[in-house]
Coordinates of C-alpha atoms and ligand atoms in Angstrom, one line a residue:
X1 CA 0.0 0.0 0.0
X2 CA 1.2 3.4 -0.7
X3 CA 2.5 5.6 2.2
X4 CA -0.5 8.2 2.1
X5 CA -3.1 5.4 1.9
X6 CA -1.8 3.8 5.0
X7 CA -1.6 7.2 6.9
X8 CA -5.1 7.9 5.8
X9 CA -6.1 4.4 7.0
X10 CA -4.5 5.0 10.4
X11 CA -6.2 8.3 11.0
X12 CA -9.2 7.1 10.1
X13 CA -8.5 3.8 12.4
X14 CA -7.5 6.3 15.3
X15 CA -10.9 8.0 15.0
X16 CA -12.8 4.7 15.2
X17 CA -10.4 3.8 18.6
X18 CA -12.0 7.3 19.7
X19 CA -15.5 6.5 18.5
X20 CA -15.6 3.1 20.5
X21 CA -13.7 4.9 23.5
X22 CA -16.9 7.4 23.6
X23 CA -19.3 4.3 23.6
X24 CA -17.4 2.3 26.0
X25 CA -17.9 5.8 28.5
X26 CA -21.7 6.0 27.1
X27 CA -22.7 2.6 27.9
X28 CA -21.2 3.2 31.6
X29 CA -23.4 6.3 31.7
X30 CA -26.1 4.3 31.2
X31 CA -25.5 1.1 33.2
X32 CA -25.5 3.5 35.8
X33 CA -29.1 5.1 35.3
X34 CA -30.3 1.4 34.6
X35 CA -29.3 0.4 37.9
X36 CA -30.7 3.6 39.6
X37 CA -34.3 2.3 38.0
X38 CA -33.2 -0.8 39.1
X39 CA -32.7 0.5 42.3
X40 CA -36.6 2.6 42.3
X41 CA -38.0 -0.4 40.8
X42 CA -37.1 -3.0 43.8
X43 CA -38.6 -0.1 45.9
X44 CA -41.9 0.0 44.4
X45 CA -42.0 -3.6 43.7
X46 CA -42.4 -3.6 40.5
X47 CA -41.2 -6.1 37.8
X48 CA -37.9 -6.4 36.4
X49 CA -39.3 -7.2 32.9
X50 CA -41.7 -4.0 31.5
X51 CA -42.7 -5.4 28.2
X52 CA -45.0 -2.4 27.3
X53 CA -41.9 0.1 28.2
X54 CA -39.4 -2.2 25.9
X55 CA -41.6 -2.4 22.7
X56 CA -42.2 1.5 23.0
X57 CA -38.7 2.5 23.8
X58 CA -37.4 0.0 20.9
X59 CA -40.7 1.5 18.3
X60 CA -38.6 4.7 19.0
X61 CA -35.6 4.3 18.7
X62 CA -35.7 2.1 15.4
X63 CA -37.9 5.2 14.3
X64 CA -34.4 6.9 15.1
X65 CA -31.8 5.1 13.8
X66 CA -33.9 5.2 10.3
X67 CA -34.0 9.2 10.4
X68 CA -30.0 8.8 10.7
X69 CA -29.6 6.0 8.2
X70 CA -28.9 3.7 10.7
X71 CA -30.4 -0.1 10.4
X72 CA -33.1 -0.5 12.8
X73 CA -32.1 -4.2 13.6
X74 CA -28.8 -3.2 14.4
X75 CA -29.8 -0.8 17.1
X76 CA -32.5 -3.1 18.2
X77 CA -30.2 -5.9 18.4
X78 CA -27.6 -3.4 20.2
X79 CA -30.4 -2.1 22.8
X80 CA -31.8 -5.7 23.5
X81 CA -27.7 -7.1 24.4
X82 CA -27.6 -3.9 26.2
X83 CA -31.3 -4.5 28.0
X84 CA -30.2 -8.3 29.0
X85 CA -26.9 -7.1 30.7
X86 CA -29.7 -4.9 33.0
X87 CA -31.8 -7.5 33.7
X88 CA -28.3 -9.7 34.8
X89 CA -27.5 -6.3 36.9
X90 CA -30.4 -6.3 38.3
X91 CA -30.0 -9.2 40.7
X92 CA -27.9 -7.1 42.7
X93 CA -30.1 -4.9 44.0
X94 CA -31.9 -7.3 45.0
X95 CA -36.0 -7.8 45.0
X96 CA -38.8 -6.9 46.4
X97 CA -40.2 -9.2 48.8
X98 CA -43.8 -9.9 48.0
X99 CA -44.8 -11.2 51.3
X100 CA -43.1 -9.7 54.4
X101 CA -43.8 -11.6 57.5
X102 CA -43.3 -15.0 56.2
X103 CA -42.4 -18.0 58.3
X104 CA -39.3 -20.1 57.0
X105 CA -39.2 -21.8 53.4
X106 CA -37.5 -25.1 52.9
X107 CA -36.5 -26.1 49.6
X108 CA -35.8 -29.9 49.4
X109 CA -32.9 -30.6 46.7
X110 CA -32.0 -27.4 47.8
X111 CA -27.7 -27.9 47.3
X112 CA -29.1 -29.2 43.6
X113 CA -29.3 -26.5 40.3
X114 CA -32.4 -25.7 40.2
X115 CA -33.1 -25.7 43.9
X116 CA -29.9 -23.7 43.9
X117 CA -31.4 -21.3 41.9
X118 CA -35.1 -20.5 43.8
X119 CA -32.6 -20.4 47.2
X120 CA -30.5 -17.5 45.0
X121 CA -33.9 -15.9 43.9
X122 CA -35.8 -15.9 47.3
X123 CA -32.7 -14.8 49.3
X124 CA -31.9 -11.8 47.3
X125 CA -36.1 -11.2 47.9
X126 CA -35.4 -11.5 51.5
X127 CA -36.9 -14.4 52.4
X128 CA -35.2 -16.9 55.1
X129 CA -34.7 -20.3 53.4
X130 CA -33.7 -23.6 54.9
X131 CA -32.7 -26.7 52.9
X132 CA -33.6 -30.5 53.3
X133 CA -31.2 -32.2 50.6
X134 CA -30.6 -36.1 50.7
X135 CA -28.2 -36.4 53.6
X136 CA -30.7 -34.2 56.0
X137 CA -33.7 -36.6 56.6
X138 CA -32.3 -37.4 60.0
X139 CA -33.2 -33.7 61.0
X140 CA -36.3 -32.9 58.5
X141 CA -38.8 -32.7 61.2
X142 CA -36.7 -30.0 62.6
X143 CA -35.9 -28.3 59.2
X144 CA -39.8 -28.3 58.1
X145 CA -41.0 -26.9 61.3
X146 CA -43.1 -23.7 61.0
X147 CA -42.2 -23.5 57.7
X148 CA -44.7 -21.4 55.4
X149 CA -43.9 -23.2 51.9
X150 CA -42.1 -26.7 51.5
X151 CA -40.5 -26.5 47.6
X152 CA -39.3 -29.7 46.2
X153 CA -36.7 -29.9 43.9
X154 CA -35.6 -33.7 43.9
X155 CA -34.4 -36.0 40.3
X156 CA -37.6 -36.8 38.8
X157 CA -37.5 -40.4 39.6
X158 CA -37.3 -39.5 43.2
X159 CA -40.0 -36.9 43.5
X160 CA -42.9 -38.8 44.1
X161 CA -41.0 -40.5 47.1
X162 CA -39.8 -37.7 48.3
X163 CA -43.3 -35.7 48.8
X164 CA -44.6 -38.6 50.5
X165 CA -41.8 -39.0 52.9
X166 CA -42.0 -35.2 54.3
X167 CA -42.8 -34.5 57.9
X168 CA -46.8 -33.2 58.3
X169 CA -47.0 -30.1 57.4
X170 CA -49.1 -27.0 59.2
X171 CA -52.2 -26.9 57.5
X172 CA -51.6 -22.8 56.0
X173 CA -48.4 -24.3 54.6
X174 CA -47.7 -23.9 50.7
X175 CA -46.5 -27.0 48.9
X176 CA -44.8 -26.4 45.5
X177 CA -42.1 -28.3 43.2
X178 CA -40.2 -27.5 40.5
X179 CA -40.5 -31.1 38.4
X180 CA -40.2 -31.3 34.7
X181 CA -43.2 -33.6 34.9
X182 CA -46.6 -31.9 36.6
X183 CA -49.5 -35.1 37.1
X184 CA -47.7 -37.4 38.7
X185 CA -45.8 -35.0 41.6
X186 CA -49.0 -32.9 41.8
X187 CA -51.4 -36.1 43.0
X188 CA -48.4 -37.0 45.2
X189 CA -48.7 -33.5 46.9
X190 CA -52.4 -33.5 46.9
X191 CA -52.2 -36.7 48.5
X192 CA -49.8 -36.0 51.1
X193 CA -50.9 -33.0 52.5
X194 CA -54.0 -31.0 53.3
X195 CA -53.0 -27.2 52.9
X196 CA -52.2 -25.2 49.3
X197 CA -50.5 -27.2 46.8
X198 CA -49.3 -26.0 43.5
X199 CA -47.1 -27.3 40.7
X200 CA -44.6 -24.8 39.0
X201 CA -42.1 -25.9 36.2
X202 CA -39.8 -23.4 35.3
X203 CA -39.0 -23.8 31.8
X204 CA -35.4 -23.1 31.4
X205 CA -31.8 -24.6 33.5
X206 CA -30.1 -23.1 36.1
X207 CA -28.0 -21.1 34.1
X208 CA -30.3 -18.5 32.7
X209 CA -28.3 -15.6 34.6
X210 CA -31.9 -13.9 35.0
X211 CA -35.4 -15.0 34.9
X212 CA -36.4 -11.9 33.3
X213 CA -38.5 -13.2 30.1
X214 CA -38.4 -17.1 31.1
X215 CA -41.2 -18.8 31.3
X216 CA -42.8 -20.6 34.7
X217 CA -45.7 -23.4 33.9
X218 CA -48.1 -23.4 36.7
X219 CA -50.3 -26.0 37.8
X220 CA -53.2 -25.3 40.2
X221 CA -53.3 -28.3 42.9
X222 CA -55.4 -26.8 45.9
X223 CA -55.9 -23.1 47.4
X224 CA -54.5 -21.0 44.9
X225 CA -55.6 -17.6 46.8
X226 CA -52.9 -18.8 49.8
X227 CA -49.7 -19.0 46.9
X228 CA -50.5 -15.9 44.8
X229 CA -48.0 -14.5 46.4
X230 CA -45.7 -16.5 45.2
X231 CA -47.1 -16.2 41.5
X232 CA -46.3 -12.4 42.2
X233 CA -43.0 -12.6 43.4
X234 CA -41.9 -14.6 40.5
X235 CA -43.5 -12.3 38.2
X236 CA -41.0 -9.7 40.3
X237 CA -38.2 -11.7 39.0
X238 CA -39.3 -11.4 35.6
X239 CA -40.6 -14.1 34.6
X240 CA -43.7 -14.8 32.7
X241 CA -46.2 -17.7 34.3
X242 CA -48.6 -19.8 32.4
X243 CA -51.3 -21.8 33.9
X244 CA -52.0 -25.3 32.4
X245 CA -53.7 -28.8 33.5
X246 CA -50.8 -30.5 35.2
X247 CA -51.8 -33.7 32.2
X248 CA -52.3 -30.8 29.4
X249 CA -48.8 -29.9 30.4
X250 CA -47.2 -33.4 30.7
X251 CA -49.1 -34.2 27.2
X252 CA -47.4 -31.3 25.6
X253 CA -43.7 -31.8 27.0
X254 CA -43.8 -35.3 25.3
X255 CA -42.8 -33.4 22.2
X256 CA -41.5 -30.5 23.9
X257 CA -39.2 -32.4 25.9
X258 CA -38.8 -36.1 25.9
X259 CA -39.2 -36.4 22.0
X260 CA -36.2 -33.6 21.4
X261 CA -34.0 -34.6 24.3
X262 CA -34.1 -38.3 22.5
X263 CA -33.8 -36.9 18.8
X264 CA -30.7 -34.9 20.4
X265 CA -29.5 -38.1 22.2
X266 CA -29.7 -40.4 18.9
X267 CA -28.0 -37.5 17.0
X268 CA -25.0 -37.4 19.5
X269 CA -24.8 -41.2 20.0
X270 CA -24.9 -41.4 16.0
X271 CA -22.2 -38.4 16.0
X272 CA -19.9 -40.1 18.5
X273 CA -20.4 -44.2 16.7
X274 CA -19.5 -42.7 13.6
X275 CA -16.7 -41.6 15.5
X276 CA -17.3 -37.9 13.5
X277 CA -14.5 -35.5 13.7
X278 CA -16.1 -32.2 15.4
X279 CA -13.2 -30.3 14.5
X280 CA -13.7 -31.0 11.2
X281 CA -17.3 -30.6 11.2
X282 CA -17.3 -27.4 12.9
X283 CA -14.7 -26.0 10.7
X284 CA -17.3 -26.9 7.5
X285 CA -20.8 -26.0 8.8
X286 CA -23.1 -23.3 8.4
X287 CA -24.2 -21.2 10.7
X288 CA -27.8 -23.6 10.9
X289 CA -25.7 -26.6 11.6
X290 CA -23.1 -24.6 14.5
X291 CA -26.7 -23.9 16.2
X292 CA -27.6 -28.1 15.5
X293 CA -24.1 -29.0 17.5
X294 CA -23.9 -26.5 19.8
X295 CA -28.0 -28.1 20.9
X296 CA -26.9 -31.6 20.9
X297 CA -23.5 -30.7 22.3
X298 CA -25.6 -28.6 24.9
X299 CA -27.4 -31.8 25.7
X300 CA -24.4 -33.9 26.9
X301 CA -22.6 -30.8 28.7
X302 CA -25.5 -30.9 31.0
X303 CA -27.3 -33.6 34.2
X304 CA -27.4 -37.3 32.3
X305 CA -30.1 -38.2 34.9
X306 CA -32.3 -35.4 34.5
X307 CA -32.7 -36.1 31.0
X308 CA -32.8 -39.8 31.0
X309 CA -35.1 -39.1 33.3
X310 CA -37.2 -36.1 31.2
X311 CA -37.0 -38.9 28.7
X312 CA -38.2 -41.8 31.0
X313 CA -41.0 -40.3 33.1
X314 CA -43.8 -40.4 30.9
X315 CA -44.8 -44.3 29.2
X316 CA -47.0 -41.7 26.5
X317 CA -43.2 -40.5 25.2
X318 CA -42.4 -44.1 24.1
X319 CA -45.4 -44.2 21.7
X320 CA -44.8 -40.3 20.4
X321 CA -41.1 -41.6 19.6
X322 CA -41.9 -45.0 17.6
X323 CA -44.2 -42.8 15.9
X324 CA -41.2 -40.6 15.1
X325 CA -39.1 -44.0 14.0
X326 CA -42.0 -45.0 11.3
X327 CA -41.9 -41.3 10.2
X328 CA -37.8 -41.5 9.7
X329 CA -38.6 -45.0 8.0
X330 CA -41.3 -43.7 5.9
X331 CA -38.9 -40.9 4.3
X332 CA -35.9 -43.4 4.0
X333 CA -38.1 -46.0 2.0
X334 CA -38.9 -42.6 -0.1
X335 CA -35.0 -41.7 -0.2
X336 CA -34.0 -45.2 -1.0
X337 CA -36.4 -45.9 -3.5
X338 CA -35.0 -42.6 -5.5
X339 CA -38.4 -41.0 -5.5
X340 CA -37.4 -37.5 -5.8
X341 CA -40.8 -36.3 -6.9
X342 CA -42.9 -38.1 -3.5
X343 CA -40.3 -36.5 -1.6
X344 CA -40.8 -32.6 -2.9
X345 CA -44.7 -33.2 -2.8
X346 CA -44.3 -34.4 1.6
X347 CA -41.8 -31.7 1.6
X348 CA -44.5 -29.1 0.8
X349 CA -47.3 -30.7 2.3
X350 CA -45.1 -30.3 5.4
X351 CA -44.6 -27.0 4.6
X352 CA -48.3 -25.8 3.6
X353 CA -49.2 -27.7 7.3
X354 CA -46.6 -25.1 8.9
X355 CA -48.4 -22.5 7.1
X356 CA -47.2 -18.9 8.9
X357 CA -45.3 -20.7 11.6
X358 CA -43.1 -21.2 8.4
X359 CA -41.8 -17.9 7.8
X360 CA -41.8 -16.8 11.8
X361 CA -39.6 -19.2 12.5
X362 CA -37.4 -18.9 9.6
X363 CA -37.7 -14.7 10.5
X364 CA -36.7 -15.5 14.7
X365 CA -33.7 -18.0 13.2
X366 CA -32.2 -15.7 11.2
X367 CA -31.0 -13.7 14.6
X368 CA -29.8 -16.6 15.9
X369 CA -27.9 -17.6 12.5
X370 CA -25.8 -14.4 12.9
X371 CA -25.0 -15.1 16.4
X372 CA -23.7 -18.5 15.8
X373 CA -21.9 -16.9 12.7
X374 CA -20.7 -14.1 14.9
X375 CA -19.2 -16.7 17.6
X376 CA -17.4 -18.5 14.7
X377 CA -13.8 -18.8 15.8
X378 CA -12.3 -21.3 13.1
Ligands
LIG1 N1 -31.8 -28.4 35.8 C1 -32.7 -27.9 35.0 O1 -32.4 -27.4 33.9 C2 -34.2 -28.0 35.4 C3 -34.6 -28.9 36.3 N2 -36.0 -29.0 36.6 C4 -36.4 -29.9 37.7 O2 -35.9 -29.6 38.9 C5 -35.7 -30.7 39.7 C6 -34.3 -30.7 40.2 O3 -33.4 -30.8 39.1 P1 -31.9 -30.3 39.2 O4 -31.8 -29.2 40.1 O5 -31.4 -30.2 37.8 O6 -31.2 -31.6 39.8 P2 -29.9 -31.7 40.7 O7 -29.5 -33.1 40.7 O8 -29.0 -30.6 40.4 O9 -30.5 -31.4 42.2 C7 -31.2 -32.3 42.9 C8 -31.0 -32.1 44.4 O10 -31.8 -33.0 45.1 C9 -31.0 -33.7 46.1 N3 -31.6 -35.0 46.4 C10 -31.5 -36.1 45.7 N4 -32.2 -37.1 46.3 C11 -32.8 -36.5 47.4 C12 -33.6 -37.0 48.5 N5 -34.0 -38.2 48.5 N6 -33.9 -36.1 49.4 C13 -33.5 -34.8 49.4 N7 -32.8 -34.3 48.4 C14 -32.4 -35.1 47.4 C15 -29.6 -33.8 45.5 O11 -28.7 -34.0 46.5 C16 -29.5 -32.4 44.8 O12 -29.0 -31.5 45.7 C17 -36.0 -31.9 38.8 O13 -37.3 -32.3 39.2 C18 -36.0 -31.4 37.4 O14 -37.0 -32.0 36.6 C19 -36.9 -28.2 36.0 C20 -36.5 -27.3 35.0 C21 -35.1 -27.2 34.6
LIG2 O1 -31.0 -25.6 29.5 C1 -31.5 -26.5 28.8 O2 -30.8 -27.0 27.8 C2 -32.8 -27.1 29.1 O3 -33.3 -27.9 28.4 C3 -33.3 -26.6 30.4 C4 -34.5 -27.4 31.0 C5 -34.3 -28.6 31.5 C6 -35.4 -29.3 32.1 C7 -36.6 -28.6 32.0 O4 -37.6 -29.2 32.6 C8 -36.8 -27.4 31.5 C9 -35.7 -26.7 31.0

């Protein structure tokens, strides 16, 4: 390159450094007033997660960045990093307690993740919580006593036994648990004590950072007017709660969970017998396969019992994945038998029976595509 060019290019470099200096001190500035209204908000109790506030502000300043020239999507993208770093800040100021006055929690499985988690959650909200894990039965009478809510958080396949082996409960005491499955630990609260009962799965692990935006399943068992509360102070965290039938909810997660934690399991047994080279793979793939590996990669990283378990609990999943196998069989009888044309026509039956879902989905990938593109490192 000729001398002049590469002045010009390091002057013009030199104002960039100075450009990113001045956001680097802007974003501070506003970190700052974030955590002031975090600050006000834990005051006046109000929710982490405004999503009336966020569409507006965002509807503005997309409105904004177009007046400048500047892609909307880029400074939506920029605002919504910038928006999940508050909600993460957030925790430290703690939360408003929903109910003051409240007698001890336990939280059985409390050393585990997710028990670890609502411990974290209720803690910062000022609540005083006791745990009951597996070594602690020897004490549990003591550990229960006077407590206002009873949480269990136990490996599915020990749930049910669990619930029935707690101490008696006081009558005004809450009984809530945290299982992937909803029918089967719900009867087993019903049955095993008298006072409020209520099923609750939060749908995401234990390393969300923040439950602003997650989602909490909740399933009615007895006295729901006694564990609003609770409903509220999760709503406090962020989260968003929907109510379903405990068997609605277990019929549902047969796809939702057991069928794709299985699909996942026979693509990473079928990666690992074929002995694949990841490396290699990763160093060829597009941006929609990185996002395949890094959810079956995802799967083995994490708990093998929970998910054997997720995968287990429910006899209905067996039938929902042999109906999966004839499905695979039926299109590799198509495959092998070279029928090109069968294939395009169940290709775009499938795709008329996804009708707009078609294009949402392919609309909320795309984000996602240029993250896993962005995180490329070979
Ligand atoms: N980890 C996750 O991503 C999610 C888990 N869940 C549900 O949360 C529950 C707990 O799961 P994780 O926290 O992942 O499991 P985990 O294995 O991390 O924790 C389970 C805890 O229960 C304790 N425990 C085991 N047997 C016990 C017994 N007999 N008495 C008392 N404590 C006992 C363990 O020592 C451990 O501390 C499960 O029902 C799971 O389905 C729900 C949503 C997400
Ligand atoms: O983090 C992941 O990959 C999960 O799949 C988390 C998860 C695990 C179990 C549940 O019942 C709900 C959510």
């Amino acid at each position: 390159m000729q001398e002049k060019s590469t002045q010009d290019l390091e002057r013009l470099r030199d104002q960039i450094d100075d450009v990113d200096q001045s956001l680097i001190s802007l974003l501070r500035r506003r970190m700052d007033l974030v955590a002031q209204v975090g600050a006000v908000k834990h005051k006046a109790g109000v929710p982490i997660y405004a999503p009336q506030r966020e569409a507006s502000m965002l509807a503005k300043r997309r409105n904004e960045a177009q007046e400048v020239g500047i892609s909307p999507q880029l400074v939506e993208d920029i605002l919504r990093r910038l928006m999940r770093e508050s909600y993460l800040n957030e925790k430290d100021v703690g939360f408003k307690q929903i109910k003051t006055d409240l007698r001890p929690i336990v939280i059985v499985g409390g050393h585990g993740q997710l028990g670890g988690l609502f411990h974290q959650m209720l803690t910062l909200s000022g609540y005083e919580v006791r745990i009951l894990d597996k070594h602690d039965w020897d004490q549990a009478e003591a550990i229960c006593d006077n407590a206002s809510m009873v949480i269990v958080s136990v490996p599915i396949s020990v749930t049910e036994s669990v619930i029935s082996r707690l101490p008696t409960l006081a009558d005004d005491c809450i009984l809530a648990d945290l299982t992937s499955v909803k029918s089967k630990p719900v009867a087993a609260m019903l049955a095993a004590h008298k006072g409020p009962v209520v099923g609750l799965h939060p749908m995401f692990g234990p390393d969300v950072g923040s439950l602003a935006k997650q989602l909490v399943v909740v399933c009615h068992g007895r006295d729901s007017d006694a564990y609003q509360w609770l409903l509220e102070q999760i709503k406090i965290w962020g989260a968003r709660l929907a109510e379903a039938d405990a068997h609605q909810h277990d019929e549902a997660m047969q796809l939702v969970q057991a069928m794709r934690h299985f699909s996942s399991f026979v693509y990473g047994y079928n990666l690992y017998k074929e002995n694949a080279d990841l490396d290699v793979l990763l160093q060829f793939s597009s941006p929609i396969y990185r996002l395949e590996l890094a959810m079956v990669g995802r799967l083995f990283a994490q708990d093998a019992e929970l998910y054997t378990d997720i995968i287990f609990a429910q006899e209905h999943s067996h039938d929902a994945i042999a109906d999966y196998l004839k499905r695979y069989q039926e299109a590799l009888k198509i495959l092998q038998a070279g029928d090109r044309d069968q294939f395009i026509a169940t290709f775009n039956e499938v795709g008329k029976w996804f009708g707009d879902f078609a294009g949402q989905f392919q609309r909320e990938s795309r984000n996602m595509l240029k993250s896993a593109n962005d995180s490329r490192q070979i």
